[in-house]
Amino acid sequence: MKESLESIYQFYFKDIYRFLLSLCRNHHTAEDLVQETFLRAYLHVEDYENASIKSWLFTVAYHAFIDYHRKQKRIELKQESFFSKLFDRKKTPEETVVIQEDIQEIINLLEDLPEKQKYAVLLHDFHDLSYTEAATIMNVSLANFKVVLFRGRQAMRRKKGE
């Protein structure tokens, strides 16, 4: 790994944090899981096989979340006002309301999806990972990932149409 861990941390912190926040919907838990992710990355740096650092870190983060989720056996939902803090503060009140409504709609659409479909949509559509990277993170084949992503998008479209 040519880059120092500190520079990797600085560069990918926000991406990993947002991914984990979208999974656990709890600011403090997401922060803890980010720290766990980078600790695991440091401890298992020898497992890094010159793949994309971003996809490797997302894989480590995904596994850290799964381990946390198994221990907790429940996920807390955050209010939509929490997510609006992630956006630019220079917006007009009207723009802020529209953004909050869009965020709430996305949360509602993702809420009832099966976990694999939710993860697939989040990884590919919201975190801009390639099909291959997302499939690797979820530890499924590329074809299986595409099917899960397609079904997740279809379920969201159906729910939006209702």
PDB file of C-alpha atoms in Angstrom:
ATOM      1  CA  MET A   1       0.000   0.000   0.000  1.00  0.00           C
ATOM      2  CA  LYS A   2       1.826   3.063  -1.253  1.00  0.00           C
ATOM      3  CA  GLU A   3      -0.276   5.692   0.496  1.00  0.00           C
ATOM      4  CA  SER A   4      -0.025   6.242   4.206  1.00  0.00           C
ATOM      5  CA  LEU A   5      -2.962   5.114   6.288  1.00  0.00           C
ATOM      6  CA  GLU A   6      -3.511   8.692   7.437  1.00  0.00           C
ATOM      7  CA  SER A   7      -3.875  10.007   3.878  1.00  0.00           C
ATOM      8  CA  ILE A   8      -6.219   7.131   3.011  1.00  0.00           C
ATOM      9  CA  TYR A   9      -8.231   7.908   6.138  1.00  0.00           C
ATOM     10  CA  GLN A  10      -8.498  11.588   5.229  1.00  0.00           C
ATOM     11  CA  PHE A  11      -9.481  10.836   1.634  1.00  0.00           C
ATOM     12  CA  TYR A  12     -12.089   8.106   2.243  1.00  0.00           C
ATOM     13  CA  PHE A  13     -13.452   9.033   5.670  1.00  0.00           C
ATOM     14  CA  LYS A  14     -16.549  10.849   4.365  1.00  0.00           C
ATOM     15  CA  ASP A  15     -17.436   8.089   1.870  1.00  0.00           C
ATOM     16  CA  ILE A  16     -17.106   5.343   4.459  1.00  0.00           C
ATOM     17  CA  TYR A  17     -18.956   7.420   7.059  1.00  0.00           C
ATOM     18  CA  ARG A  18     -21.876   8.161   4.736  1.00  0.00           C
ATOM     19  CA  PHE A  19     -22.091   4.510   3.679  1.00  0.00           C
ATOM     20  CA  LEU A  20     -22.169   3.316   7.274  1.00  0.00           C
ATOM     21  CA  LEU A  21     -24.579   6.083   8.260  1.00  0.00           C
ATOM     22  CA  SER A  22     -26.939   5.010   5.483  1.00  0.00           C
ATOM     23  CA  LEU A  23     -26.790   1.449   6.823  1.00  0.00           C
ATOM     24  CA  CYS A  24     -27.120   2.034  10.551  1.00  0.00           C
ATOM     25  CA  ARG A  25     -28.852   5.451  10.555  1.00  0.00           C
ATOM     26  CA  ASN A  26     -27.139   6.456  13.769  1.00  0.00           C
ATOM     27  CA  HIS A  27     -24.412   9.117  13.813  1.00  0.00           C
ATOM     28  CA  HIS A  28     -22.531   7.727  16.798  1.00  0.00           C
ATOM     29  CA  THR A  29     -22.701   4.138  15.597  1.00  0.00           C
ATOM     30  CA  ALA A  30     -21.497   5.202  12.142  1.00  0.00           C
ATOM     31  CA  GLU A  31     -18.543   7.027  13.704  1.00  0.00           C
ATOM     32  CA  ASP A  32     -17.683   3.959  15.776  1.00  0.00           C
ATOM     33  CA  LEU A  33     -17.948   1.710  12.738  1.00  0.00           C
ATOM     34  CA  VAL A  34     -15.705   4.033  10.700  1.00  0.00           C
ATOM     35  CA  GLN A  35     -13.070   3.747  13.404  1.00  0.00           C
ATOM     36  CA  GLU A  36     -13.553  -0.018  13.475  1.00  0.00           C
ATOM     37  CA  THR A  37     -13.221  -0.103   9.680  1.00  0.00           C
ATOM     38  CA  PHE A  38      -9.897   1.719   9.655  1.00  0.00           C
ATOM     39  CA  LEU A  39      -8.620  -0.296  12.613  1.00  0.00           C
ATOM     40  CA  ARG A  40      -9.433  -3.513  10.742  1.00  0.00           C
ATOM     41  CA  ALA A  41      -7.848  -2.101   7.587  1.00  0.00           C
ATOM     42  CA  TYR A  42      -4.682  -1.339   9.548  1.00  0.00           C
ATOM     43  CA  LEU A  43      -4.616  -4.761  11.187  1.00  0.00           C
ATOM     44  CA  HIS A  44      -5.312  -6.640   7.941  1.00  0.00           C
ATOM     45  CA  VAL A  45      -3.357  -4.522   5.493  1.00  0.00           C
ATOM     46  CA  GLU A  46      -1.570  -7.691   4.345  1.00  0.00           C
ATOM     47  CA  ASP A  47      -4.896  -8.945   2.931  1.00  0.00           C
ATOM     48  CA  TYR A  48      -5.048  -5.968   0.562  1.00  0.00           C
ATOM     49  CA  GLU A  49      -4.478  -7.363  -2.931  1.00  0.00           C
ATOM     50  CA  ASN A  50      -3.940  -4.210  -5.019  1.00  0.00           C
ATOM     51  CA  ALA A  51      -7.649  -3.936  -5.734  1.00  0.00           C
ATOM     52  CA  SER A  52      -9.287  -0.543  -5.520  1.00  0.00           C
ATOM     53  CA  ILE A  53      -8.596   0.876  -2.075  1.00  0.00           C
ATOM     54  CA  LYS A  54     -12.099   2.328  -2.005  1.00  0.00           C
ATOM     55  CA  SER A  55     -13.799  -0.988  -2.707  1.00  0.00           C
ATOM     56  CA  TRP A  56     -11.536  -2.784  -0.207  1.00  0.00           C
ATOM     57  CA  LEU A  57     -12.410  -0.239   2.493  1.00  0.00           C
ATOM     58  CA  PHE A  58     -16.120  -0.515   1.653  1.00  0.00           C
ATOM     59  CA  THR A  59     -15.784  -4.297   2.007  1.00  0.00           C
ATOM     60  CA  VAL A  60     -14.147  -3.897   5.413  1.00  0.00           C
ATOM     61  CA  ALA A  61     -16.844  -1.374   6.418  1.00  0.00           C
ATOM     62  CA  TYR A  62     -19.637  -3.654   5.223  1.00  0.00           C
ATOM     63  CA  HIS A  63     -18.261  -6.557   7.259  1.00  0.00           C
ATOM     64  CA  ALA A  64     -17.831  -4.309  10.316  1.00  0.00           C
ATOM     65  CA  PHE A  65     -21.480  -3.270   9.972  1.00  0.00           C
ATOM     66  CA  ILE A  66     -22.650  -6.879   9.565  1.00  0.00           C
ATOM     67  CA  ASP A  67     -20.749  -7.863  12.702  1.00  0.00           C
ATOM     68  CA  TYR A  68     -22.281  -4.929  14.586  1.00  0.00           C
ATOM     69  CA  HIS A  69     -25.761  -5.714  13.251  1.00  0.00           C
ATOM     70  CA  ARG A  70     -25.511  -9.332  14.332  1.00  0.00           C
ATOM     71  CA  LYS A  71     -24.585  -8.208  17.829  1.00  0.00           C
ATOM     72  CA  GLN A  72     -27.358  -5.635  18.089  1.00  0.00           C
ATOM     73  CA  LYS A  73     -30.127  -7.516  16.230  1.00  0.00           C
ATOM     74  CA  ARG A  74     -31.883  -4.247  15.504  1.00  0.00           C
ATOM     75  CA  ILE A  75     -31.346  -0.999  13.599  1.00  0.00           C
ATOM     76  CA  GLU A  76     -32.487   2.389  14.877  1.00  0.00           C
ATOM     77  CA  LEU A  77     -34.150   4.733  12.390  1.00  0.00           C
ATOM     78  CA  LYS A  78     -33.042   8.361  12.246  1.00  0.00           C
ATOM     79  CA  GLN A  79     -35.352  11.272  11.664  1.00  0.00           C
ATOM     80  CA  GLU A  80     -35.173  12.874   8.211  1.00  0.00           C
ATOM     81  CA  SER A  81     -33.994  16.172   9.759  1.00  0.00           C
ATOM     82  CA  PHE A  82     -30.695  14.515  10.674  1.00  0.00           C
ATOM     83  CA  PHE A  83     -29.799  13.802   7.043  1.00  0.00           C
ATOM     84  CA  SER A  84     -30.535  17.352   5.928  1.00  0.00           C
ATOM     85  CA  LYS A  85     -27.501  18.505   7.924  1.00  0.00           C
ATOM     86  CA  LEU A  86     -25.288  16.799   5.333  1.00  0.00           C
ATOM     87  CA  PHE A  87     -26.318  19.307   2.657  1.00  0.00           C
ATOM     88  CA  ASP A  88     -25.211  22.843   1.870  1.00  0.00           C
ATOM     89  CA  ARG A  89     -26.427  25.409   4.395  1.00  0.00           C
ATOM     90  CA  LYS A  90     -26.782  28.158   1.742  1.00  0.00           C
ATOM     91  CA  LYS A  91     -30.089  26.806   0.496  1.00  0.00           C
ATOM     92  CA  THR A  92     -33.312  28.732   0.678  1.00  0.00           C
ATOM     93  CA  PRO A  93     -36.016  27.449   3.039  1.00  0.00           C
ATOM     94  CA  GLU A  94     -37.997  26.181   0.031  1.00  0.00           C
ATOM     95  CA  GLU A  95     -35.002  24.234  -1.294  1.00  0.00           C
ATOM     96  CA  THR A  96     -34.376  22.818   2.168  1.00  0.00           C
ATOM     97  CA  VAL A  97     -37.978  21.594   2.435  1.00  0.00           C
ATOM     98  CA  VAL A  98     -37.758  19.953  -1.006  1.00  0.00           C
ATOM     99  CA  ILE A  99     -34.484  18.248  -0.050  1.00  0.00           C
ATOM    100  CA  GLN A 100     -35.978  17.019   3.239  1.00  0.00           C
ATOM    101  CA  GLU A 101     -39.004  15.636   1.393  1.00  0.00           C
ATOM    102  CA  ASP A 102     -36.743  13.866  -1.119  1.00  0.00           C
ATOM    103  CA  ILE A 103     -34.641  12.393   1.687  1.00  0.00           C
ATOM    104  CA  GLN A 104     -37.737  11.181   3.515  1.00  0.00           C
ATOM    105  CA  GLU A 105     -39.079   9.630   0.303  1.00  0.00           C
ATOM    106  CA  ILE A 106     -35.812   7.754  -0.271  1.00  0.00           C
ATOM    107  CA  ILE A 107     -35.748   6.581   3.359  1.00  0.00           C
ATOM    108  CA  ASN A 108     -39.326   5.338   3.033  1.00  0.00           C
ATOM    109  CA  LEU A 109     -38.575   3.572  -0.237  1.00  0.00           C
ATOM    110  CA  LEU A 110     -35.499   1.847   1.194  1.00  0.00           C
ATOM    111  CA  GLU A 111     -37.121   1.034   4.533  1.00  0.00           C
ATOM    112  CA  ASP A 112     -39.091  -2.065   3.518  1.00  0.00           C
ATOM    113  CA  LEU A 113     -36.574  -3.528   1.075  1.00  0.00           C
ATOM    114  CA  PRO A 114     -34.880  -6.789   1.979  1.00  0.00           C
ATOM    115  CA  GLU A 115     -31.383  -6.119   3.331  1.00  0.00           C
ATOM    116  CA  LYS A 116     -29.474  -7.374   0.290  1.00  0.00           C
ATOM    117  CA  GLN A 117     -31.548  -5.219  -2.063  1.00  0.00           C
ATOM    118  CA  LYS A 118     -31.108  -2.202   0.224  1.00  0.00           C
ATOM    119  CA  TYR A 119     -27.325  -2.692   0.334  1.00  0.00           C
ATOM    120  CA  ALA A 120     -27.138  -3.151  -3.436  1.00  0.00           C
ATOM    121  CA  VAL A 121     -29.053   0.076  -4.110  1.00  0.00           C
ATOM    122  CA  LEU A 122     -27.036   2.017  -1.540  1.00  0.00           C
ATOM    123  CA  LEU A 123     -23.658   0.776  -2.773  1.00  0.00           C
ATOM    124  CA  HIS A 124     -24.269   1.250  -6.489  1.00  0.00           C
ATOM    125  CA  ASP A 125     -26.778   4.086  -6.806  1.00  0.00           C
ATOM    126  CA  PHE A 126     -25.870   6.254  -3.817  1.00  0.00           C
ATOM    127  CA  HIS A 127     -22.167   5.563  -3.306  1.00  0.00           C
ATOM    128  CA  ASP A 128     -21.245   5.246  -6.994  1.00  0.00           C
ATOM    129  CA  LEU A 129     -19.420   1.943  -6.722  1.00  0.00           C
ATOM    130  CA  SER A 130     -19.180  -0.175  -9.843  1.00  0.00           C
ATOM    131  CA  TYR A 131     -21.153  -3.394 -10.178  1.00  0.00           C
ATOM    132  CA  THR A 132     -17.979  -5.398  -9.616  1.00  0.00           C
ATOM    133  CA  GLU A 133     -16.903  -3.452  -6.542  1.00  0.00           C
ATOM    134  CA  ALA A 134     -20.354  -3.622  -4.972  1.00  0.00           C
ATOM    135  CA  ALA A 135     -20.676  -7.346  -5.714  1.00  0.00           C
ATOM    136  CA  THR A 136     -17.282  -7.931  -4.098  1.00  0.00           C
ATOM    137  CA  ILE A 137     -18.294  -5.952  -1.016  1.00  0.00           C
ATOM    138  CA  MET A 138     -21.505  -7.965  -0.677  1.00  0.00           C
ATOM    139  CA  ASN A 139     -19.621 -11.200  -1.371  1.00  0.00           C
ATOM    140  CA  VAL A 140     -21.963 -12.263  -4.197  1.00  0.00           C
ATOM    141  CA  SER A 141     -21.386 -12.973  -7.867  1.00  0.00           C
ATOM    142  CA  LEU A 142     -21.680 -10.150 -10.375  1.00  0.00           C
ATOM    143  CA  ALA A 143     -24.769 -11.718 -11.951  1.00  0.00           C
ATOM    144  CA  ASN A 144     -26.405 -12.176  -8.545  1.00  0.00           C
ATOM    145  CA  PHE A 145     -25.617  -8.564  -7.633  1.00  0.00           C
ATOM    146  CA  LYS A 146     -27.236  -7.288 -10.838  1.00  0.00           C
ATOM    147  CA  VAL A 147     -30.367  -9.330 -10.126  1.00  0.00           C
ATOM    148  CA  VAL A 148     -30.553  -8.094  -6.514  1.00  0.00           C
ATOM    149  CA  LEU A 149     -30.029  -4.484  -7.645  1.00  0.00           C
ATOM    150  CA  PHE A 150     -32.680  -4.816 -10.356  1.00  0.00           C
ATOM    151  CA  ARG A 151     -35.189  -6.278  -7.898  1.00  0.00           C
ATOM    152  CA  GLY A 152     -34.437  -3.551  -5.354  1.00  0.00           C
ATOM    153  CA  ARG A 153     -34.973  -0.823  -7.934  1.00  0.00           C
ATOM    154  CA  GLN A 154     -38.201  -2.498  -9.113  1.00  0.00           C
ATOM    155  CA  ALA A 155     -39.502  -2.726  -5.558  1.00  0.00           C
ATOM    156  CA  MET A 156     -38.726   0.963  -5.024  1.00  0.00           C
ATOM    157  CA  ARG A 157     -40.527   1.881  -8.272  1.00  0.00           C
ATOM    158  CA  ARG A 158     -43.560  -0.180  -7.300  1.00  0.00           C
ATOM    159  CA  LYS A 159     -43.688   1.388  -3.858  1.00  0.00           C
ATOM    160  CA  LYS A 160     -43.301   4.874  -5.340  1.00  0.00           C
ATOM    161  CA  GLY A 161     -46.153   4.178  -7.755  1.00  0.00           C
ATOM    162  CA  GLU A 162     -48.530   3.214  -4.959  1.00  0.00           C
TER     163      GLU A 162
END
